[in-house]
GROMACS .gro file of C-alpha atoms in nm:
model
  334
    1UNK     CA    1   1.134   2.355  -0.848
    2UNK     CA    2   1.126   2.190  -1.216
    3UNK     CA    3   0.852   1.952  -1.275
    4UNK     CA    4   0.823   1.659  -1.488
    5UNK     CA    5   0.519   1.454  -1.546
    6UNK     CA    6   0.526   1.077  -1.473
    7UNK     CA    7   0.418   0.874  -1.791
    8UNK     CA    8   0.104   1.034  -1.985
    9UNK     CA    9  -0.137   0.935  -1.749
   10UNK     CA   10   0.052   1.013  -1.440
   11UNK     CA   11   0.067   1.313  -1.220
   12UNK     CA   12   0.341   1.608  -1.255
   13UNK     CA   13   0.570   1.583  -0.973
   14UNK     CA   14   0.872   1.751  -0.865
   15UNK     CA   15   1.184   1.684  -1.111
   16UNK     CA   16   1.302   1.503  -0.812
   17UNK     CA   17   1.157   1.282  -0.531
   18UNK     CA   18   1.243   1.230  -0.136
   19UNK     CA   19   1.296   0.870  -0.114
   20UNK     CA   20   1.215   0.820   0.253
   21UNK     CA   21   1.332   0.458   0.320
   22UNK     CA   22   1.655   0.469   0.533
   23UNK     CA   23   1.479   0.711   0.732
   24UNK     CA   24   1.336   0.422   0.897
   25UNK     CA   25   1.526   0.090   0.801
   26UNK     CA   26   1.823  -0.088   0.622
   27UNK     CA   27   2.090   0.148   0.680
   28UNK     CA   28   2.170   0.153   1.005
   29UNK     CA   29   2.054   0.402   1.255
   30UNK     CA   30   1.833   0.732   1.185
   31UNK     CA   31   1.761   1.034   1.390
   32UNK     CA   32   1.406   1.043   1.405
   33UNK     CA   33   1.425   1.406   1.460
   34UNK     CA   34   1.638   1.518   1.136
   35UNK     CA   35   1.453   1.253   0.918
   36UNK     CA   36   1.107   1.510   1.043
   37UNK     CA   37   1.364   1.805   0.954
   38UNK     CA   38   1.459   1.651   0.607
   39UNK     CA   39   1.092   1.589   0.447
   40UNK     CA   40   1.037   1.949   0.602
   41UNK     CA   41   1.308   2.073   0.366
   42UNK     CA   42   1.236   1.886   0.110
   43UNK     CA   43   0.897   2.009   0.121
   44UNK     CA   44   1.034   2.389   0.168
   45UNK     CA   45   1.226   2.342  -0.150
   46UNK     CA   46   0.896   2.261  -0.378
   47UNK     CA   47   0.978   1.834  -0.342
   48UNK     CA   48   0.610   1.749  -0.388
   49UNK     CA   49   0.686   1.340  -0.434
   50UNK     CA   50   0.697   1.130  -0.125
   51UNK     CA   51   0.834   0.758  -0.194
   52UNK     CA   52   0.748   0.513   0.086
   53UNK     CA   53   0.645   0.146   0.117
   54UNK     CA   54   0.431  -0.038   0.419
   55UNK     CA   55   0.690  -0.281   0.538
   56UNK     CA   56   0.950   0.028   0.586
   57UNK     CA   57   1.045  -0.047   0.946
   58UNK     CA   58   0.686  -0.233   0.967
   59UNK     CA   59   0.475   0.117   0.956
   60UNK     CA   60   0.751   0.315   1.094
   61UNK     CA   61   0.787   0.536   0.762
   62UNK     CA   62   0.461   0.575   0.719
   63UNK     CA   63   0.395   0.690   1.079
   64UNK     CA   64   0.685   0.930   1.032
   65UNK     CA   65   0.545   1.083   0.666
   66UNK     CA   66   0.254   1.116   0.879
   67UNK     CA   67   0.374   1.292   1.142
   68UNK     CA   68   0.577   1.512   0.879
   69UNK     CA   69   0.282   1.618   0.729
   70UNK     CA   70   0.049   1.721   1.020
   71UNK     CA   71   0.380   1.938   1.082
   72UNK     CA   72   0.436   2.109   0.772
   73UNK     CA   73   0.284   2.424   0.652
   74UNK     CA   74  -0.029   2.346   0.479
   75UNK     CA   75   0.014   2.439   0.145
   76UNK     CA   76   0.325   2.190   0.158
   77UNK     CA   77   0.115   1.933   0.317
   78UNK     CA   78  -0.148   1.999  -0.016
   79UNK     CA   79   0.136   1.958  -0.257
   80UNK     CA   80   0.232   1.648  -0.095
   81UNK     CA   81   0.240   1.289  -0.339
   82UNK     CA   82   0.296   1.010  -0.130
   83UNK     CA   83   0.404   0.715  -0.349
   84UNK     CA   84   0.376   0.366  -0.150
   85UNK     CA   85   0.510  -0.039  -0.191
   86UNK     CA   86   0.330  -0.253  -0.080
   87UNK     CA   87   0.302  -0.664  -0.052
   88UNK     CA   88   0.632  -0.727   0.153
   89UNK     CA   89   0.568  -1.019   0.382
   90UNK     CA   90   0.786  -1.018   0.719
   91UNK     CA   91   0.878  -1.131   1.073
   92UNK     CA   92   0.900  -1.016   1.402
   93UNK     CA   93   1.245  -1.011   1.362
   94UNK     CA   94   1.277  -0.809   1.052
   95UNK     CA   95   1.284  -1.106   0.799
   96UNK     CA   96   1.157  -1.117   0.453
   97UNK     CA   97   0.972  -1.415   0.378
   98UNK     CA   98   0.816  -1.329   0.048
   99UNK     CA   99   0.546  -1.115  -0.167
  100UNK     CA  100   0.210  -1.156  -0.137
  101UNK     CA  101  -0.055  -0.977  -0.435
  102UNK     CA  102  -0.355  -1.162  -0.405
  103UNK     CA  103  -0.646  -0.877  -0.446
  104UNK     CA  104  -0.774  -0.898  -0.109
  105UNK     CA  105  -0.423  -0.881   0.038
  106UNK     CA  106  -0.391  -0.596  -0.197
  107UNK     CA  107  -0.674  -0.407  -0.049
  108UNK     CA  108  -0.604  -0.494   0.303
  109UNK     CA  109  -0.245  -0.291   0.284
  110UNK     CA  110  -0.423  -0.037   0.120
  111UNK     CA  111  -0.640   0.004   0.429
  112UNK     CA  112  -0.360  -0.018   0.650
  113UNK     CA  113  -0.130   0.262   0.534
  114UNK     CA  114  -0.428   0.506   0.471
  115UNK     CA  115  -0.479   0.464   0.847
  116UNK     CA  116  -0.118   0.509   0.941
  117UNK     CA  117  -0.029   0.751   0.654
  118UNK     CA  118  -0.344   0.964   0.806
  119UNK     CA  119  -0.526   1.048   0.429
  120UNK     CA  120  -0.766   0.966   0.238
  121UNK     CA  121  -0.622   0.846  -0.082
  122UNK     CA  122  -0.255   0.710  -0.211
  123UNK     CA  123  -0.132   0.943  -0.487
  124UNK     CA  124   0.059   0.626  -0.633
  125UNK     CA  125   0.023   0.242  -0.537
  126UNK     CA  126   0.239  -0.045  -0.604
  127UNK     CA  127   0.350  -0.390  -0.571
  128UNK     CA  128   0.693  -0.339  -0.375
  129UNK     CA  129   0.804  -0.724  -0.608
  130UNK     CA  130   0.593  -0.930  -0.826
  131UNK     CA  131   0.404  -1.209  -0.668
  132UNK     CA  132   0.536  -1.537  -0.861
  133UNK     CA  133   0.184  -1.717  -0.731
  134UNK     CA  134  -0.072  -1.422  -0.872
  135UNK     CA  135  -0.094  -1.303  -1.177
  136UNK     CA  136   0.015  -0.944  -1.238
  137UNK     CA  137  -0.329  -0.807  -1.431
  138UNK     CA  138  -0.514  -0.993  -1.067
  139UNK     CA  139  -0.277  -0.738  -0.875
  140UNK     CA  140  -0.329  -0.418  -1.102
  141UNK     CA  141  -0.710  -0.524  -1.121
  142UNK     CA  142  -0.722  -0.520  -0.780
  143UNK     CA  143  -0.556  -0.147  -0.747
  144UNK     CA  144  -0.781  -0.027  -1.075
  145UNK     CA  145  -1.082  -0.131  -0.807
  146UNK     CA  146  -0.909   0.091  -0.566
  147UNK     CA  147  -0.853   0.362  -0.805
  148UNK     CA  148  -1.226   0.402  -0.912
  149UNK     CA  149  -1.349   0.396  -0.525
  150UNK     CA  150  -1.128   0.669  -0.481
  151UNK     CA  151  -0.852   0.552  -0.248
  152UNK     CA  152  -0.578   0.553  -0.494
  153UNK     CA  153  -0.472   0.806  -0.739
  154UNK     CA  154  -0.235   0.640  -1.005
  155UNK     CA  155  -0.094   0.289  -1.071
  156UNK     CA  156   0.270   0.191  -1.035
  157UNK     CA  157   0.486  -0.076  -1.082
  158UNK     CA  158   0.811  -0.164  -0.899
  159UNK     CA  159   1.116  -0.355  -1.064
  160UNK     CA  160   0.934  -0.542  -1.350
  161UNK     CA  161   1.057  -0.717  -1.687
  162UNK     CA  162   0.917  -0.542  -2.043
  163UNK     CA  163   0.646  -0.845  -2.080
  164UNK     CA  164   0.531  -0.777  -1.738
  165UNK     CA  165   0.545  -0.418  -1.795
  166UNK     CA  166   0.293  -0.472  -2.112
  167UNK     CA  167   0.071  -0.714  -1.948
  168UNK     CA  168  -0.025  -0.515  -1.641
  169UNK     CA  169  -0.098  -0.137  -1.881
  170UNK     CA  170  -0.314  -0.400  -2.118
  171UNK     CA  171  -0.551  -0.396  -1.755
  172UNK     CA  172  -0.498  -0.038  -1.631
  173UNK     CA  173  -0.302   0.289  -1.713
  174UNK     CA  174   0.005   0.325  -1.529
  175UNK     CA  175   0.181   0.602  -1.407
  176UNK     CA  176   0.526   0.506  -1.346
  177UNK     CA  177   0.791   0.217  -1.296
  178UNK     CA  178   0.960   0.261  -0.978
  179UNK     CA  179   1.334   0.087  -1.076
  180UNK     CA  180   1.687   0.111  -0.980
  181UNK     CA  181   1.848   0.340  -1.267
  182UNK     CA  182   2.225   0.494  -1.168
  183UNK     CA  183   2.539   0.483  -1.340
  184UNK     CA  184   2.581   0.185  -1.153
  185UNK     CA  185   2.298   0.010  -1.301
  186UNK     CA  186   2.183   0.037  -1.628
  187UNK     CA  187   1.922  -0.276  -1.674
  188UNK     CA  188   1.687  -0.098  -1.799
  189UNK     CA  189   1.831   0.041  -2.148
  190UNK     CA  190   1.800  -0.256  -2.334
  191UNK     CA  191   1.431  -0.378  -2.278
  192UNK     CA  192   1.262  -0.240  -1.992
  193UNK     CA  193   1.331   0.173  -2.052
  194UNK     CA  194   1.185   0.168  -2.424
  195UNK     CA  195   0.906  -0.058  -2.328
  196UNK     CA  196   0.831   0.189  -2.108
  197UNK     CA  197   0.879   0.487  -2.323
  198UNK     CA  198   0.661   0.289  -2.598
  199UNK     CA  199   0.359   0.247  -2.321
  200UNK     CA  200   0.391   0.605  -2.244
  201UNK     CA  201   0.523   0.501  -1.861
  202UNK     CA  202   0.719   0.712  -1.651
  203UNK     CA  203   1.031   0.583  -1.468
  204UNK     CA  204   1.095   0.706  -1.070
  205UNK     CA  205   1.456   0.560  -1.040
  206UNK     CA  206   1.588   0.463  -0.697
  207UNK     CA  207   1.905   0.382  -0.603
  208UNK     CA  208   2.057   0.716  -0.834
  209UNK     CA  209   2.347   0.679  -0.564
  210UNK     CA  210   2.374   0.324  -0.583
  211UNK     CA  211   2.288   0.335  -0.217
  212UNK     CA  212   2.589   0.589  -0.153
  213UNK     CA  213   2.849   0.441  -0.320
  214UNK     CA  214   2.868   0.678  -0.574
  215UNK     CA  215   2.813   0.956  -0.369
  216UNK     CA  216   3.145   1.026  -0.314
  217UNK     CA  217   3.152   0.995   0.038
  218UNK     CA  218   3.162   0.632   0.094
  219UNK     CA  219   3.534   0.504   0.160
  220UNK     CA  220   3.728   0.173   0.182
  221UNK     CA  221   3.783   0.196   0.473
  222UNK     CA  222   3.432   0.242   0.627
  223UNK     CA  223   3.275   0.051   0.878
  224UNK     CA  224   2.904  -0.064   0.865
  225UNK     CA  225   2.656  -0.103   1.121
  226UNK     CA  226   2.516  -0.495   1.152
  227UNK     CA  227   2.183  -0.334   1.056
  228UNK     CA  228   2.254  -0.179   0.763
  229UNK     CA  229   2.155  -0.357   0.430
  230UNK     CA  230   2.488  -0.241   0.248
  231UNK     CA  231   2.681  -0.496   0.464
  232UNK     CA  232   2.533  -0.792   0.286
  233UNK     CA  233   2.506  -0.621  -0.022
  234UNK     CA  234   2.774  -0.764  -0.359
  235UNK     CA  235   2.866  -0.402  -0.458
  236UNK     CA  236   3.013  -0.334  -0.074
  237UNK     CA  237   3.197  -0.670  -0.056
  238UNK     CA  238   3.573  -0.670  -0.095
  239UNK     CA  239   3.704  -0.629  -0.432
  240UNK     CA  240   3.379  -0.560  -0.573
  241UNK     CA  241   3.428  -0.239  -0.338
  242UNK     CA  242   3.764  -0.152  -0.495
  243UNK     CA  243   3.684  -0.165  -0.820
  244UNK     CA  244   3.370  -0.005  -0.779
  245UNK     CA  245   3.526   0.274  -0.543
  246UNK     CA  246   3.801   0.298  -0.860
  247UNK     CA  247   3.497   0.401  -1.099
  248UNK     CA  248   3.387   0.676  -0.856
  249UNK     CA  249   3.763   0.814  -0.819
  250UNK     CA  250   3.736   0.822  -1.207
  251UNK     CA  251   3.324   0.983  -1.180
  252UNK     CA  252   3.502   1.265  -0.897
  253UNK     CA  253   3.787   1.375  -1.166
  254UNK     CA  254   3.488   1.504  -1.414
  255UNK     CA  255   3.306   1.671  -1.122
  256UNK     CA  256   3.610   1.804  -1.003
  257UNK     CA  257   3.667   1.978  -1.375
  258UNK     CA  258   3.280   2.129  -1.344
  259UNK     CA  259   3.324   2.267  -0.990
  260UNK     CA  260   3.102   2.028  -0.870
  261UNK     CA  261   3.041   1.669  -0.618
  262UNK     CA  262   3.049   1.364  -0.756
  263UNK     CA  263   2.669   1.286  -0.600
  264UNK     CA  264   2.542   1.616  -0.783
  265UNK     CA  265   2.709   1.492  -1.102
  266UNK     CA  266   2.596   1.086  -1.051
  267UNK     CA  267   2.244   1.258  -0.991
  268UNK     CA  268   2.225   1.515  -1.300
  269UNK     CA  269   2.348   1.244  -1.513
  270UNK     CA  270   2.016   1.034  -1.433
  271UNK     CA  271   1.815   1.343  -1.509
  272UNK     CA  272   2.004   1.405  -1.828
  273UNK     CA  273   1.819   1.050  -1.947
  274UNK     CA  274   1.467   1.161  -2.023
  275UNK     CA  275   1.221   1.415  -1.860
  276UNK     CA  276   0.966   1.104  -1.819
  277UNK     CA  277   1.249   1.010  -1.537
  278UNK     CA  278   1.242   1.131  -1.195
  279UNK     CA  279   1.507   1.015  -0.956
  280UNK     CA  280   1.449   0.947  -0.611
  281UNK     CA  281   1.747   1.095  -0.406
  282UNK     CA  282   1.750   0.882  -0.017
  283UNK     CA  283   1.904   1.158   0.155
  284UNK     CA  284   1.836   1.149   0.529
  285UNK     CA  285   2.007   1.414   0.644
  286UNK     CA  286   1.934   1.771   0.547
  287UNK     CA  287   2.297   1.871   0.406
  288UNK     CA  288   2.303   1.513   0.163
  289UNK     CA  289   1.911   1.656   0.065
  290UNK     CA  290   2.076   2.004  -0.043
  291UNK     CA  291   2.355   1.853  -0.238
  292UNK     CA  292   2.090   1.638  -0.414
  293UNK     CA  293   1.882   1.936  -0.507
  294UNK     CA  294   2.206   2.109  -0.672
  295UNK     CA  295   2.172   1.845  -0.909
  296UNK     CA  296   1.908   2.039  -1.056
  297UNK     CA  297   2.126   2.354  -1.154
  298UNK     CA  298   2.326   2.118  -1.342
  299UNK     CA  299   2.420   2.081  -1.706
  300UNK     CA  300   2.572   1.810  -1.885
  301UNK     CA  301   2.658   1.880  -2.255
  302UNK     CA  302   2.757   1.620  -2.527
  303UNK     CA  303   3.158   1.632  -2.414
  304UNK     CA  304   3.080   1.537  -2.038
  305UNK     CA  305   2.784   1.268  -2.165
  306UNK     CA  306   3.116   1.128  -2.361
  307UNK     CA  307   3.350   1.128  -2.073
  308UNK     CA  308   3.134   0.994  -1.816
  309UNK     CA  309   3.038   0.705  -2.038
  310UNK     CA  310   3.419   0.672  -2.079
  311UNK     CA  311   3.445   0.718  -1.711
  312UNK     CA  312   3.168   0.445  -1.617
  313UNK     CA  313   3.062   0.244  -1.900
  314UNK     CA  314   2.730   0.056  -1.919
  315UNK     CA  315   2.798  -0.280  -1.741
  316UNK     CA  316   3.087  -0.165  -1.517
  317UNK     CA  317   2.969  -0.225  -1.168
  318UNK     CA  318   3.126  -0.525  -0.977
  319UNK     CA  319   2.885  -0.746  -0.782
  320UNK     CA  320   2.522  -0.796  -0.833
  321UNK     CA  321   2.253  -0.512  -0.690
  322UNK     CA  322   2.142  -0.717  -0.475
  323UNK     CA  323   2.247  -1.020  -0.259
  324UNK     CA  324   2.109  -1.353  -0.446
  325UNK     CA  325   1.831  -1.440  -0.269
  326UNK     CA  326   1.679  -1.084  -0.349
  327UNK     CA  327   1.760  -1.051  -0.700
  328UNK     CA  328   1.566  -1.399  -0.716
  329UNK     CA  329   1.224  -1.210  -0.678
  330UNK     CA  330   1.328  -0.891  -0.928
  331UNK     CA  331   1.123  -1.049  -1.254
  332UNK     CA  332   1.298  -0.735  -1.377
  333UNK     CA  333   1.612  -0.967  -1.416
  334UNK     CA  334   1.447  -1.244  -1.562
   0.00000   0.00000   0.00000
């Protein structure tokens, strides 16, 4: 497995990540039992980073990374970064109703998912969205106290704006921004990447697949479960599906010329942006995880750079990332 090493004060992880969300929520129904057999693979094939957050199924992800662990070989189990969001606020029903990142709420998920994670310390802690009623050094501050009593390895951040981005390092090193980065959605070029770079802060980017719809697997003609996230979501929607399904039938004619899928391609393309970037593939399955690790064996020169720019210019998706009310909290877009 390649390695790259998250920021300069950050740990070296695997070149990619597991992200372990829809294992457990948001898009639609998982098998709990192939979820177990994916991180196992993942594991098996040198994955070492672990991306989670509390408020995944309310504790359900973190139960299962648990239970993963305590079944995988131990030297996997050592290797083993588990990266966790935290400060979602929600219902019994499943609702959102906001972030909270007071300190002492801070500490109080920490002790929560190092009970139902079953460890000792969080390789990498984060705000899952900034709190607009605490101030971000008051959240950092509070994982820096964290950090020196041991609990917590690293710092991240999660889907903040360049001025957050310098305020927070100016309390505490930090590893890594965890941010949506995919052909699809390319934010974080203007301000927020070269911040970044200029802080000497890594970049985990979700969402590499645009939540499959670059994957080349999702089709018009698909129909959604009523729990899965992608049925409220502005990219999925109508003609924002069209024209977004047109710039993956454009994405699958360069794959097609390599010999290779259009997710592999979508995926190597992210990892042709920097080695401080690790992507975080959300396979759930075992045969999407091996496609996503034959991303690695990939190479893009300058000619297919050119034509997948040409294919899927900066700017090109149709419909927001997220449905309104959500992109409300991402100070990232602000």
């Amino acid at each position: 497995m390649q390695t790259r090493t998250l920021g300069t004060t950050g740990p070296q992880t695997s070149a990619l990540g597991l992200g372990c969300m829809g294992m457990s929520a948001l898009y639609g129904d998982s098998d709990r039992s192939e979820s177990l057999a994916t991180v196992h693979a993942a594991l098996d094939a040198g994955i070492t980073l672990l991306d989670t957050g509390d408020f995944y199924g309310m504790g359900h992800n973190e139960l299962l990374i648990n239970e993963a662990l305590r079944t995988a070989p131990a030297v996997a189990r050592e290797k083993a970064q588990i990266s966790v969001k935290f400060g979602a606020l929600r219902t019994v029903e499943g609702g959102f109703t906001g972030y909270d990142g007071r300190p002492n709420a801070v500490k109080n998920f920490a002790a929560y998912s190092l009970q139902r994670l079953g460890t000792d310390h969080i390789d990498i802690y984060r705000i899952a969205r900034v709190d607009p009623d605490v101030p971000i050094e008051e959240t950092v501050g509070a994982i820096a106290e964290l950090v020196e009593a041991g609990h917590v390895r690293h710092i991240g951040l999660s889907e903040v704006g360049a001025q957050t981005l310098r305020r927070a390092a100016a309390v505490a090193p930090i590893a890594d921004l965890q941010i949506e980065y995919s052909l699809l959605s390319r934010g974080i070029e203007e301000a927020i990447l070269p911040t970044a770079r200029e802080l000497g802060i890594g970049i985990t980017a979700y969402g590499v697949l645009s939540r499959g719809l670059i994957s080349g697997h999702f089709t018009r003609d698909r129909k959604l479960a009523a729990n899965d996230f992608r049925g409220m979501s502005p990219r999925f929607q109508g003609e924002n599906l069209d024209r977004n399904l047109d710039l993956v039938d454009a994405l699958r004619k360069i794959a097609d010329q390599k010999g290779v899928s259009v997710a592999k391609t979508a995926i190597a393309w992210v990892l042709s942006r920097g080695t401080d970037i690790v992507p975080l593939v959300g396979a759930r399955r075992r045969d999407r995880l091996s496609e996503a690790l034959g991303a690695l064996d990939i190479t893009l020169d300058a000619d297919d750079l050119t034509a997948i720019e040409h294919a899927i210019p900066a700017g090109a998706a149709a419909g927001d990332r997220y449905p309104s009310a959500q992109m409300a909290h991402l100070d990232s877009e602000h």
